[in-house]
């Protein structure tokens, strides 16, 4: 796939490094400008909706990360647990809390950090953000009409990840880098469960079951985002002609642009 369609912004950070939505936006804008300058059309593909919103709407008004504040939040999480901090976030920024899982440490921490530094909820600041994307964008949302098919494909995909060497990959990363389970890279779905298995905290059956369950939860949150996403054109990704539908939408959009 990568040989047929070269991708940008892959393997650009060490797994020990954090990567913010603001950093992604800057990198994405640079890549998009380079692609457009070559006479081609950038395609934005993925499912991290917070990052897509940052790209489309901008994050100029959000305060920068504060090391001392983050350390304070991490200490509170160790003492009380991330679900308790999620409840705290729900009290001050219910819109943001509603789309985050109770154990989404990275995003809960960032949202609380923003509120404590600015006195305003992140959801309000994002709604008021400036620096909109300097492009016209066609947004296609692929939403399955049959949830059971989605669940089956998620299980098949996770099994394929295991067969393709997920555990070997995480083992190599642990040997090559100073990693710990609290790093954002290691909290990602799949990596988190692989880490727990390699630490002996879960067995192979639990690795598979928890990995599939976590992926289903992630997909559910993504679908919640997409159903309320402004200006999105929804396509049934299970339809036999979904590719033709998408291609026609793109052609119509480019012809109007």
PDB file of C-alpha atoms in Angstrom:
ATOM      1  CA  UNK A   1       0.000   0.000   0.000  1.00  0.00           C
ATOM      2  CA  UNK A   2       2.744   2.459   0.913  1.00  0.00           C
ATOM      3  CA  UNK A   3       4.563   1.662  -2.336  1.00  0.00           C
ATOM      4  CA  UNK A   4       1.459   2.484  -4.399  1.00  0.00           C
ATOM      5  CA  UNK A   5       0.441   5.509  -2.342  1.00  0.00           C
ATOM      6  CA  UNK A   6       3.296   7.191  -0.448  1.00  0.00           C
ATOM      7  CA  UNK A   7       2.242   8.409   3.000  1.00  0.00           C
ATOM      8  CA  UNK A   8       3.573  11.369   4.967  1.00  0.00           C
ATOM      9  CA  UNK A   9       3.984  11.778   8.737  1.00  0.00           C
ATOM     10  CA  UNK A  10       4.854   8.139   9.409  1.00  0.00           C
ATOM     11  CA  UNK A  11       7.850   7.258  11.607  1.00  0.00           C
ATOM     12  CA  UNK A  12       8.680  10.905  12.268  1.00  0.00           C
ATOM     13  CA  UNK A  13       9.019  10.684  16.072  1.00  0.00           C
ATOM     14  CA  UNK A  14      10.875   8.498  18.531  1.00  0.00           C
ATOM     15  CA  UNK A  15       8.374   6.442  20.604  1.00  0.00           C
ATOM     16  CA  UNK A  16       9.675   8.155  23.745  1.00  0.00           C
ATOM     17  CA  UNK A  17       8.566  11.547  22.429  1.00  0.00           C
ATOM     18  CA  UNK A  18       5.131  13.080  22.844  1.00  0.00           C
ATOM     19  CA  UNK A  19       3.356  14.455  19.785  1.00  0.00           C
ATOM     20  CA  UNK A  20       0.719  17.130  20.224  1.00  0.00           C
ATOM     21  CA  UNK A  21      -2.174  18.119  17.996  1.00  0.00           C
ATOM     22  CA  UNK A  22      -0.437  21.462  17.441  1.00  0.00           C
ATOM     23  CA  UNK A  23       2.755  19.743  16.260  1.00  0.00           C
ATOM     24  CA  UNK A  24       0.716  17.508  13.976  1.00  0.00           C
ATOM     25  CA  UNK A  25      -1.052  20.520  12.481  1.00  0.00           C
ATOM     26  CA  UNK A  26       2.236  22.233  11.685  1.00  0.00           C
ATOM     27  CA  UNK A  27       3.688  19.076  10.109  1.00  0.00           C
ATOM     28  CA  UNK A  28       0.494  18.355   8.167  1.00  0.00           C
ATOM     29  CA  UNK A  29       0.256  21.893   6.775  1.00  0.00           C
ATOM     30  CA  UNK A  30       3.859  21.693   5.569  1.00  0.00           C
ATOM     31  CA  UNK A  31       3.263  18.335   3.889  1.00  0.00           C
ATOM     32  CA  UNK A  32       0.033  19.565   2.301  1.00  0.00           C
ATOM     33  CA  UNK A  33       1.756  22.661   0.949  1.00  0.00           C
ATOM     34  CA  UNK A  34       4.502  20.541  -0.605  1.00  0.00           C
ATOM     35  CA  UNK A  35       1.982  18.189  -2.216  1.00  0.00           C
ATOM     36  CA  UNK A  36      -0.142  21.058  -3.550  1.00  0.00           C
ATOM     37  CA  UNK A  37       2.962  22.800  -4.920  1.00  0.00           C
ATOM     38  CA  UNK A  38       3.740  19.670  -6.942  1.00  0.00           C
ATOM     39  CA  UNK A  39       0.341  19.904  -8.634  1.00  0.00           C
ATOM     40  CA  UNK A  40      -1.277  17.065  -6.696  1.00  0.00           C
ATOM     41  CA  UNK A  41      -4.192  16.958  -4.249  1.00  0.00           C
ATOM     42  CA  UNK A  42      -3.434  16.042  -0.620  1.00  0.00           C
ATOM     43  CA  UNK A  43      -5.547  13.214   0.802  1.00  0.00           C
ATOM     44  CA  UNK A  44      -6.034  13.244   4.574  1.00  0.00           C
ATOM     45  CA  UNK A  45      -6.670   9.714   5.805  1.00  0.00           C
ATOM     46  CA  UNK A  46      -7.098   8.463   9.342  1.00  0.00           C
ATOM     47  CA  UNK A  47      -9.299   8.411  12.377  1.00  0.00           C
ATOM     48  CA  UNK A  48      -7.842  10.605  15.100  1.00  0.00           C
ATOM     49  CA  UNK A  49     -10.646  13.121  15.184  1.00  0.00           C
ATOM     50  CA  UNK A  50      -9.085  15.543  17.645  1.00  0.00           C
ATOM     51  CA  UNK A  51      -6.129  15.928  15.295  1.00  0.00           C
ATOM     52  CA  UNK A  52      -8.408  16.411  12.298  1.00  0.00           C
ATOM     53  CA  UNK A  53     -10.290  19.134  14.139  1.00  0.00           C
ATOM     54  CA  UNK A  54      -7.015  20.799  15.075  1.00  0.00           C
ATOM     55  CA  UNK A  55      -6.003  20.759  11.416  1.00  0.00           C
ATOM     56  CA  UNK A  56      -9.327  22.093  10.145  1.00  0.00           C
ATOM     57  CA  UNK A  57     -10.041  24.665  12.837  1.00  0.00           C
ATOM     58  CA  UNK A  58      -6.693  25.553  14.357  1.00  0.00           C
ATOM     59  CA  UNK A  59      -5.425  25.488  17.932  1.00  0.00           C
ATOM     60  CA  UNK A  60      -3.801  28.902  18.138  1.00  0.00           C
ATOM     61  CA  UNK A  61      -5.626  29.940  21.285  1.00  0.00           C
ATOM     62  CA  UNK A  62      -4.780  26.903  23.413  1.00  0.00           C
ATOM     63  CA  UNK A  63      -2.077  27.319  26.060  1.00  0.00           C
ATOM     64  CA  UNK A  64       1.188  25.487  25.564  1.00  0.00           C
ATOM     65  CA  UNK A  65       1.988  22.377  27.576  1.00  0.00           C
ATOM     66  CA  UNK A  66       3.113  23.126  31.112  1.00  0.00           C
ATOM     67  CA  UNK A  67       5.568  20.623  32.610  1.00  0.00           C
ATOM     68  CA  UNK A  68       4.772  21.497  36.228  1.00  0.00           C
ATOM     69  CA  UNK A  69       1.020  21.310  35.658  1.00  0.00           C
ATOM     70  CA  UNK A  70       1.310  17.971  33.879  1.00  0.00           C
ATOM     71  CA  UNK A  71       3.417  16.579  36.736  1.00  0.00           C
ATOM     72  CA  UNK A  72       0.736  17.716  39.183  1.00  0.00           C
ATOM     73  CA  UNK A  73      -1.978  15.981  37.140  1.00  0.00           C
ATOM     74  CA  UNK A  74       0.061  12.790  36.815  1.00  0.00           C
ATOM     75  CA  UNK A  75       0.567  12.733  40.576  1.00  0.00           C
ATOM     76  CA  UNK A  76      -3.174  13.168  41.102  1.00  0.00           C
ATOM     77  CA  UNK A  77      -3.857  10.323  38.674  1.00  0.00           C
ATOM     78  CA  UNK A  78      -1.479   8.010  40.514  1.00  0.00           C
ATOM     79  CA  UNK A  79      -3.228   8.824  43.789  1.00  0.00           C
ATOM     80  CA  UNK A  80      -6.858   8.842  42.596  1.00  0.00           C
ATOM     81  CA  UNK A  81      -6.909   7.169  39.195  1.00  0.00           C
ATOM     82  CA  UNK A  82      -7.692   8.612  35.752  1.00  0.00           C
ATOM     83  CA  UNK A  83     -11.446   7.905  36.047  1.00  0.00           C
ATOM     84  CA  UNK A  84     -11.525  10.318  38.991  1.00  0.00           C
ATOM     85  CA  UNK A  85      -9.814  12.978  36.891  1.00  0.00           C
ATOM     86  CA  UNK A  86     -12.233  12.205  34.066  1.00  0.00           C
ATOM     87  CA  UNK A  87     -15.076  12.958  36.485  1.00  0.00           C
ATOM     88  CA  UNK A  88     -13.327  16.207  37.427  1.00  0.00           C
ATOM     89  CA  UNK A  89     -13.095  17.102  33.735  1.00  0.00           C
ATOM     90  CA  UNK A  90     -16.800  16.321  33.256  1.00  0.00           C
ATOM     91  CA  UNK A  91     -17.630  18.917  35.900  1.00  0.00           C
ATOM     92  CA  UNK A  92     -15.757  21.729  34.118  1.00  0.00           C
ATOM     93  CA  UNK A  93     -15.827  20.629  30.457  1.00  0.00           C
ATOM     94  CA  UNK A  94     -18.659  18.117  29.896  1.00  0.00           C
ATOM     95  CA  UNK A  95     -18.411  18.328  26.095  1.00  0.00           C
ATOM     96  CA  UNK A  96     -14.785  17.186  26.083  1.00  0.00           C
ATOM     97  CA  UNK A  97     -15.300  14.579  28.809  1.00  0.00           C
ATOM     98  CA  UNK A  98     -18.215  13.031  26.924  1.00  0.00           C
ATOM     99  CA  UNK A  99     -15.993  11.984  24.027  1.00  0.00           C
ATOM    100  CA  UNK A 100     -13.086  10.679  26.131  1.00  0.00           C
ATOM    101  CA  UNK A 101     -12.776   7.275  27.752  1.00  0.00           C
ATOM    102  CA  UNK A 102     -12.305   7.402  31.564  1.00  0.00           C
ATOM    103  CA  UNK A 103      -8.759   6.026  31.194  1.00  0.00           C
ATOM    104  CA  UNK A 104      -7.642   8.196  28.265  1.00  0.00           C
ATOM    105  CA  UNK A 105      -4.803   9.630  30.320  1.00  0.00           C
ATOM    106  CA  UNK A 106      -3.183  11.733  27.601  1.00  0.00           C
ATOM    107  CA  UNK A 107      -6.308  13.586  26.499  1.00  0.00           C
ATOM    108  CA  UNK A 108      -7.873  13.901  29.946  1.00  0.00           C
ATOM    109  CA  UNK A 109      -4.608  15.339  31.238  1.00  0.00           C
ATOM    110  CA  UNK A 110      -4.348  17.805  28.362  1.00  0.00           C
ATOM    111  CA  UNK A 111      -7.970  18.968  28.737  1.00  0.00           C
ATOM    112  CA  UNK A 112      -7.580  19.525  32.475  1.00  0.00           C
ATOM    113  CA  UNK A 113      -4.244  21.238  31.900  1.00  0.00           C
ATOM    114  CA  UNK A 114      -5.880  23.652  29.454  1.00  0.00           C
ATOM    115  CA  UNK A 115      -8.721  24.404  31.848  1.00  0.00           C
ATOM    116  CA  UNK A 116      -6.427  25.005  34.827  1.00  0.00           C
ATOM    117  CA  UNK A 117      -4.053  27.210  32.838  1.00  0.00           C
ATOM    118  CA  UNK A 118      -6.687  29.273  31.032  1.00  0.00           C
ATOM    119  CA  UNK A 119      -9.803  29.021  33.185  1.00  0.00           C
ATOM    120  CA  UNK A 120     -11.797  28.037  30.081  1.00  0.00           C
ATOM    121  CA  UNK A 121     -12.851  24.560  28.891  1.00  0.00           C
ATOM    122  CA  UNK A 122     -10.988  23.189  25.900  1.00  0.00           C
ATOM    123  CA  UNK A 123     -14.253  22.595  24.007  1.00  0.00           C
ATOM    124  CA  UNK A 124     -15.072  26.308  24.136  1.00  0.00           C
ATOM    125  CA  UNK A 125     -11.600  27.337  23.029  1.00  0.00           C
ATOM    126  CA  UNK A 126     -11.659  24.887  20.120  1.00  0.00           C
ATOM    127  CA  UNK A 127     -15.009  26.271  19.028  1.00  0.00           C
ATOM    128  CA  UNK A 128     -13.513  29.768  19.016  1.00  0.00           C
ATOM    129  CA  UNK A 129     -10.171  28.797  17.489  1.00  0.00           C
ATOM    130  CA  UNK A 130      -8.727  30.891  14.694  1.00  0.00           C
ATOM    131  CA  UNK A 131      -6.362  30.060  11.849  1.00  0.00           C
ATOM    132  CA  UNK A 132      -8.697  27.944   9.745  1.00  0.00           C
ATOM    133  CA  UNK A 133      -7.288  25.580   7.167  1.00  0.00           C
ATOM    134  CA  UNK A 134      -6.367  27.501   3.977  1.00  0.00           C
ATOM    135  CA  UNK A 135      -7.930  24.867   1.686  1.00  0.00           C
ATOM    136  CA  UNK A 136     -11.360  23.769   0.553  1.00  0.00           C
ATOM    137  CA  UNK A 137     -11.918  20.292   1.987  1.00  0.00           C
ATOM    138  CA  UNK A 138     -14.211  17.454   0.983  1.00  0.00           C
ATOM    139  CA  UNK A 139     -14.848  15.355   4.082  1.00  0.00           C
ATOM    140  CA  UNK A 140     -15.949  11.764   3.569  1.00  0.00           C
ATOM    141  CA  UNK A 141     -16.990   9.745   6.628  1.00  0.00           C
ATOM    142  CA  UNK A 142     -17.071   5.964   6.201  1.00  0.00           C
ATOM    143  CA  UNK A 143     -19.688   4.608   8.594  1.00  0.00           C
ATOM    144  CA  UNK A 144     -20.748   0.931   8.491  1.00  0.00           C
ATOM    145  CA  UNK A 145     -24.467   0.191   8.291  1.00  0.00           C
ATOM    146  CA  UNK A 146     -24.016  -3.124  10.138  1.00  0.00           C
ATOM    147  CA  UNK A 147     -22.192  -2.930  13.470  1.00  0.00           C
ATOM    148  CA  UNK A 148     -21.728  -6.717  13.590  1.00  0.00           C
ATOM    149  CA  UNK A 149     -19.657  -6.632  10.397  1.00  0.00           C
ATOM    150  CA  UNK A 150     -17.509  -3.879  11.886  1.00  0.00           C
ATOM    151  CA  UNK A 151     -16.921  -5.982  15.004  1.00  0.00           C
ATOM    152  CA  UNK A 152     -15.956  -8.992  12.921  1.00  0.00           C
ATOM    153  CA  UNK A 153     -13.494  -6.955  10.881  1.00  0.00           C
ATOM    154  CA  UNK A 154     -11.971  -5.481  14.041  1.00  0.00           C
ATOM    155  CA  UNK A 155     -11.362  -8.987  15.389  1.00  0.00           C
ATOM    156  CA  UNK A 156      -9.867 -10.082  12.068  1.00  0.00           C
ATOM    157  CA  UNK A 157      -7.620  -7.024  11.985  1.00  0.00           C
ATOM    158  CA  UNK A 158      -6.335  -7.564  15.519  1.00  0.00           C
ATOM    159  CA  UNK A 159      -5.651 -11.240  14.774  1.00  0.00           C
ATOM    160  CA  UNK A 160      -3.723 -10.140  11.686  1.00  0.00           C
ATOM    161  CA  UNK A 161      -1.685  -7.682  13.786  1.00  0.00           C
ATOM    162  CA  UNK A 162      -0.734 -10.518  16.147  1.00  0.00           C
ATOM    163  CA  UNK A 163       0.121 -12.829  13.242  1.00  0.00           C
ATOM    164  CA  UNK A 164       2.219 -10.104  11.602  1.00  0.00           C
ATOM    165  CA  UNK A 165       4.418  -9.742  14.708  1.00  0.00           C
ATOM    166  CA  UNK A 166       2.910  -7.177  17.068  1.00  0.00           C
ATOM    167  CA  UNK A 167       4.561  -8.790  20.083  1.00  0.00           C
ATOM    168  CA  UNK A 168       7.928  -8.966  18.315  1.00  0.00           C
ATOM    169  CA  UNK A 169       7.630  -5.275  17.408  1.00  0.00           C
ATOM    170  CA  UNK A 170       6.903  -4.207  20.989  1.00  0.00           C
ATOM    171  CA  UNK A 171       9.711  -6.448  22.255  1.00  0.00           C
ATOM    172  CA  UNK A 172      12.166  -4.709  19.889  1.00  0.00           C
ATOM    173  CA  UNK A 173      10.920  -1.266  20.900  1.00  0.00           C
ATOM    174  CA  UNK A 174      11.374  -2.108  24.585  1.00  0.00           C
ATOM    175  CA  UNK A 175      14.928  -3.268  23.882  1.00  0.00           C
ATOM    176  CA  UNK A 176      15.877  -0.244  21.778  1.00  0.00           C
ATOM    177  CA  UNK A 177      14.255   2.614  23.709  1.00  0.00           C
ATOM    178  CA  UNK A 178      13.769   3.738  27.293  1.00  0.00           C
ATOM    179  CA  UNK A 179      10.026   3.096  27.284  1.00  0.00           C
ATOM    180  CA  UNK A 180       7.466   2.891  30.041  1.00  0.00           C
ATOM    181  CA  UNK A 181       3.733   2.039  29.931  1.00  0.00           C
ATOM    182  CA  UNK A 182       2.699   5.653  30.627  1.00  0.00           C
ATOM    183  CA  UNK A 183       4.163   7.025  27.390  1.00  0.00           C
ATOM    184  CA  UNK A 184       1.512   8.012  24.802  1.00  0.00           C
ATOM    185  CA  UNK A 185       3.032   5.621  22.241  1.00  0.00           C
ATOM    186  CA  UNK A 186       2.654   2.689  24.609  1.00  0.00           C
ATOM    187  CA  UNK A 187      -0.905   3.605  25.605  1.00  0.00           C
ATOM    188  CA  UNK A 188      -2.118   3.165  22.023  1.00  0.00           C
ATOM    189  CA  UNK A 189      -4.574   0.339  21.378  1.00  0.00           C
ATOM    190  CA  UNK A 190      -2.663  -2.870  20.766  1.00  0.00           C
ATOM    191  CA  UNK A 191       0.604  -1.620  22.204  1.00  0.00           C
ATOM    192  CA  UNK A 192      -0.960  -1.237  25.642  1.00  0.00           C
ATOM    193  CA  UNK A 193      -2.225  -4.817  25.654  1.00  0.00           C
ATOM    194  CA  UNK A 194       1.040  -6.158  24.211  1.00  0.00           C
ATOM    195  CA  UNK A 195       2.971  -4.402  26.983  1.00  0.00           C
ATOM    196  CA  UNK A 196       0.756  -5.991  29.634  1.00  0.00           C
ATOM    197  CA  UNK A 197       1.306  -9.438  28.065  1.00  0.00           C
ATOM    198  CA  UNK A 198       5.080  -9.027  27.921  1.00  0.00           C
ATOM    199  CA  UNK A 199       5.051  -7.943  31.568  1.00  0.00           C
ATOM    200  CA  UNK A 200       3.172 -11.124  32.477  1.00  0.00           C
ATOM    201  CA  UNK A 201       0.092  -9.228  33.640  1.00  0.00           C
ATOM    202  CA  UNK A 202      -2.234 -10.987  31.161  1.00  0.00           C
ATOM    203  CA  UNK A 203      -2.135 -14.208  29.157  1.00  0.00           C
ATOM    204  CA  UNK A 204      -2.437 -14.663  25.389  1.00  0.00           C
ATOM    205  CA  UNK A 205      -6.218 -15.086  25.521  1.00  0.00           C
ATOM    206  CA  UNK A 206      -6.646 -11.868  27.510  1.00  0.00           C
ATOM    207  CA  UNK A 207      -4.255 -10.070  25.140  1.00  0.00           C
ATOM    208  CA  UNK A 208      -6.519 -10.881  22.210  1.00  0.00           C
ATOM    209  CA  UNK A 209      -9.792 -10.227  24.043  1.00  0.00           C
ATOM    210  CA  UNK A 210      -8.669  -6.923  25.565  1.00  0.00           C
ATOM    211  CA  UNK A 211      -7.109  -5.741  22.312  1.00  0.00           C
ATOM    212  CA  UNK A 212     -10.295  -6.407  20.359  1.00  0.00           C
ATOM    213  CA  UNK A 213     -12.468  -4.821  23.076  1.00  0.00           C
ATOM    214  CA  UNK A 214     -10.284  -1.705  23.185  1.00  0.00           C
ATOM    215  CA  UNK A 215     -10.407  -1.387  19.401  1.00  0.00           C
ATOM    216  CA  UNK A 216     -14.203  -1.670  19.453  1.00  0.00           C
ATOM    217  CA  UNK A 217     -14.377   1.068  22.088  1.00  0.00           C
ATOM    218  CA  UNK A 218     -12.106   3.266  19.962  1.00  0.00           C
ATOM    219  CA  UNK A 219     -14.266   2.669  16.896  1.00  0.00           C
ATOM    220  CA  UNK A 220     -17.394   3.561  18.881  1.00  0.00           C
ATOM    221  CA  UNK A 221     -15.859   6.885  19.942  1.00  0.00           C
ATOM    222  CA  UNK A 222     -14.791   7.618  16.371  1.00  0.00           C
ATOM    223  CA  UNK A 223     -18.306   6.924  15.088  1.00  0.00           C
ATOM    224  CA  UNK A 224     -19.734   9.250  17.731  1.00  0.00           C
ATOM    225  CA  UNK A 225     -17.419  11.992  16.474  1.00  0.00           C
ATOM    226  CA  UNK A 226     -18.276  11.345  12.833  1.00  0.00           C
ATOM    227  CA  UNK A 227     -22.053  11.347  13.278  1.00  0.00           C
ATOM    228  CA  UNK A 228     -21.904  14.898  14.616  1.00  0.00           C
ATOM    229  CA  UNK A 229     -19.062  16.059  12.377  1.00  0.00           C
ATOM    230  CA  UNK A 230     -19.941  19.270  10.507  1.00  0.00           C
ATOM    231  CA  UNK A 231     -19.887  19.143   6.699  1.00  0.00           C
ATOM    232  CA  UNK A 232     -19.128  15.408   6.550  1.00  0.00           C
ATOM    233  CA  UNK A 233     -20.537  13.374   3.656  1.00  0.00           C
ATOM    234  CA  UNK A 234     -21.490   9.987   5.099  1.00  0.00           C
ATOM    235  CA  UNK A 235     -20.912   6.846   3.041  1.00  0.00           C
ATOM    236  CA  UNK A 236     -21.781   3.284   3.993  1.00  0.00           C
ATOM    237  CA  UNK A 237     -18.402   1.571   3.885  1.00  0.00           C
ATOM    238  CA  UNK A 238     -20.129  -1.829   3.543  1.00  0.00           C
ATOM    239  CA  UNK A 239     -21.922  -0.868   0.339  1.00  0.00           C
ATOM    240  CA  UNK A 240     -20.746  -2.765  -2.747  1.00  0.00           C
ATOM    241  CA  UNK A 241     -20.259   0.471  -4.664  1.00  0.00           C
ATOM    242  CA  UNK A 242     -18.704   2.556  -1.870  1.00  0.00           C
ATOM    243  CA  UNK A 243     -15.492   3.063  -3.868  1.00  0.00           C
ATOM    244  CA  UNK A 244     -17.414   4.315  -6.881  1.00  0.00           C
ATOM    245  CA  UNK A 245     -19.464   6.612  -4.649  1.00  0.00           C
ATOM    246  CA  UNK A 246     -16.334   8.080  -3.080  1.00  0.00           C
ATOM    247  CA  UNK A 247     -14.608   8.560  -6.435  1.00  0.00           C
ATOM    248  CA  UNK A 248     -17.662  10.327  -7.853  1.00  0.00           C
ATOM    249  CA  UNK A 249     -17.871  12.626  -4.826  1.00  0.00           C
ATOM    250  CA  UNK A 250     -14.209  13.535  -5.287  1.00  0.00           C
ATOM    251  CA  UNK A 251     -14.625  14.158  -9.007  1.00  0.00           C
ATOM    252  CA  UNK A 252     -17.640  16.399  -8.441  1.00  0.00           C
ATOM    253  CA  UNK A 253     -15.775  18.308  -5.732  1.00  0.00           C
ATOM    254  CA  UNK A 254     -12.661  18.860  -7.862  1.00  0.00           C
ATOM    255  CA  UNK A 255     -14.728  19.939 -10.850  1.00  0.00           C
ATOM    256  CA  UNK A 256     -16.429  22.595  -8.701  1.00  0.00           C
ATOM    257  CA  UNK A 257     -13.189  23.818  -7.136  1.00  0.00           C
TER     258      UNK A 257
END
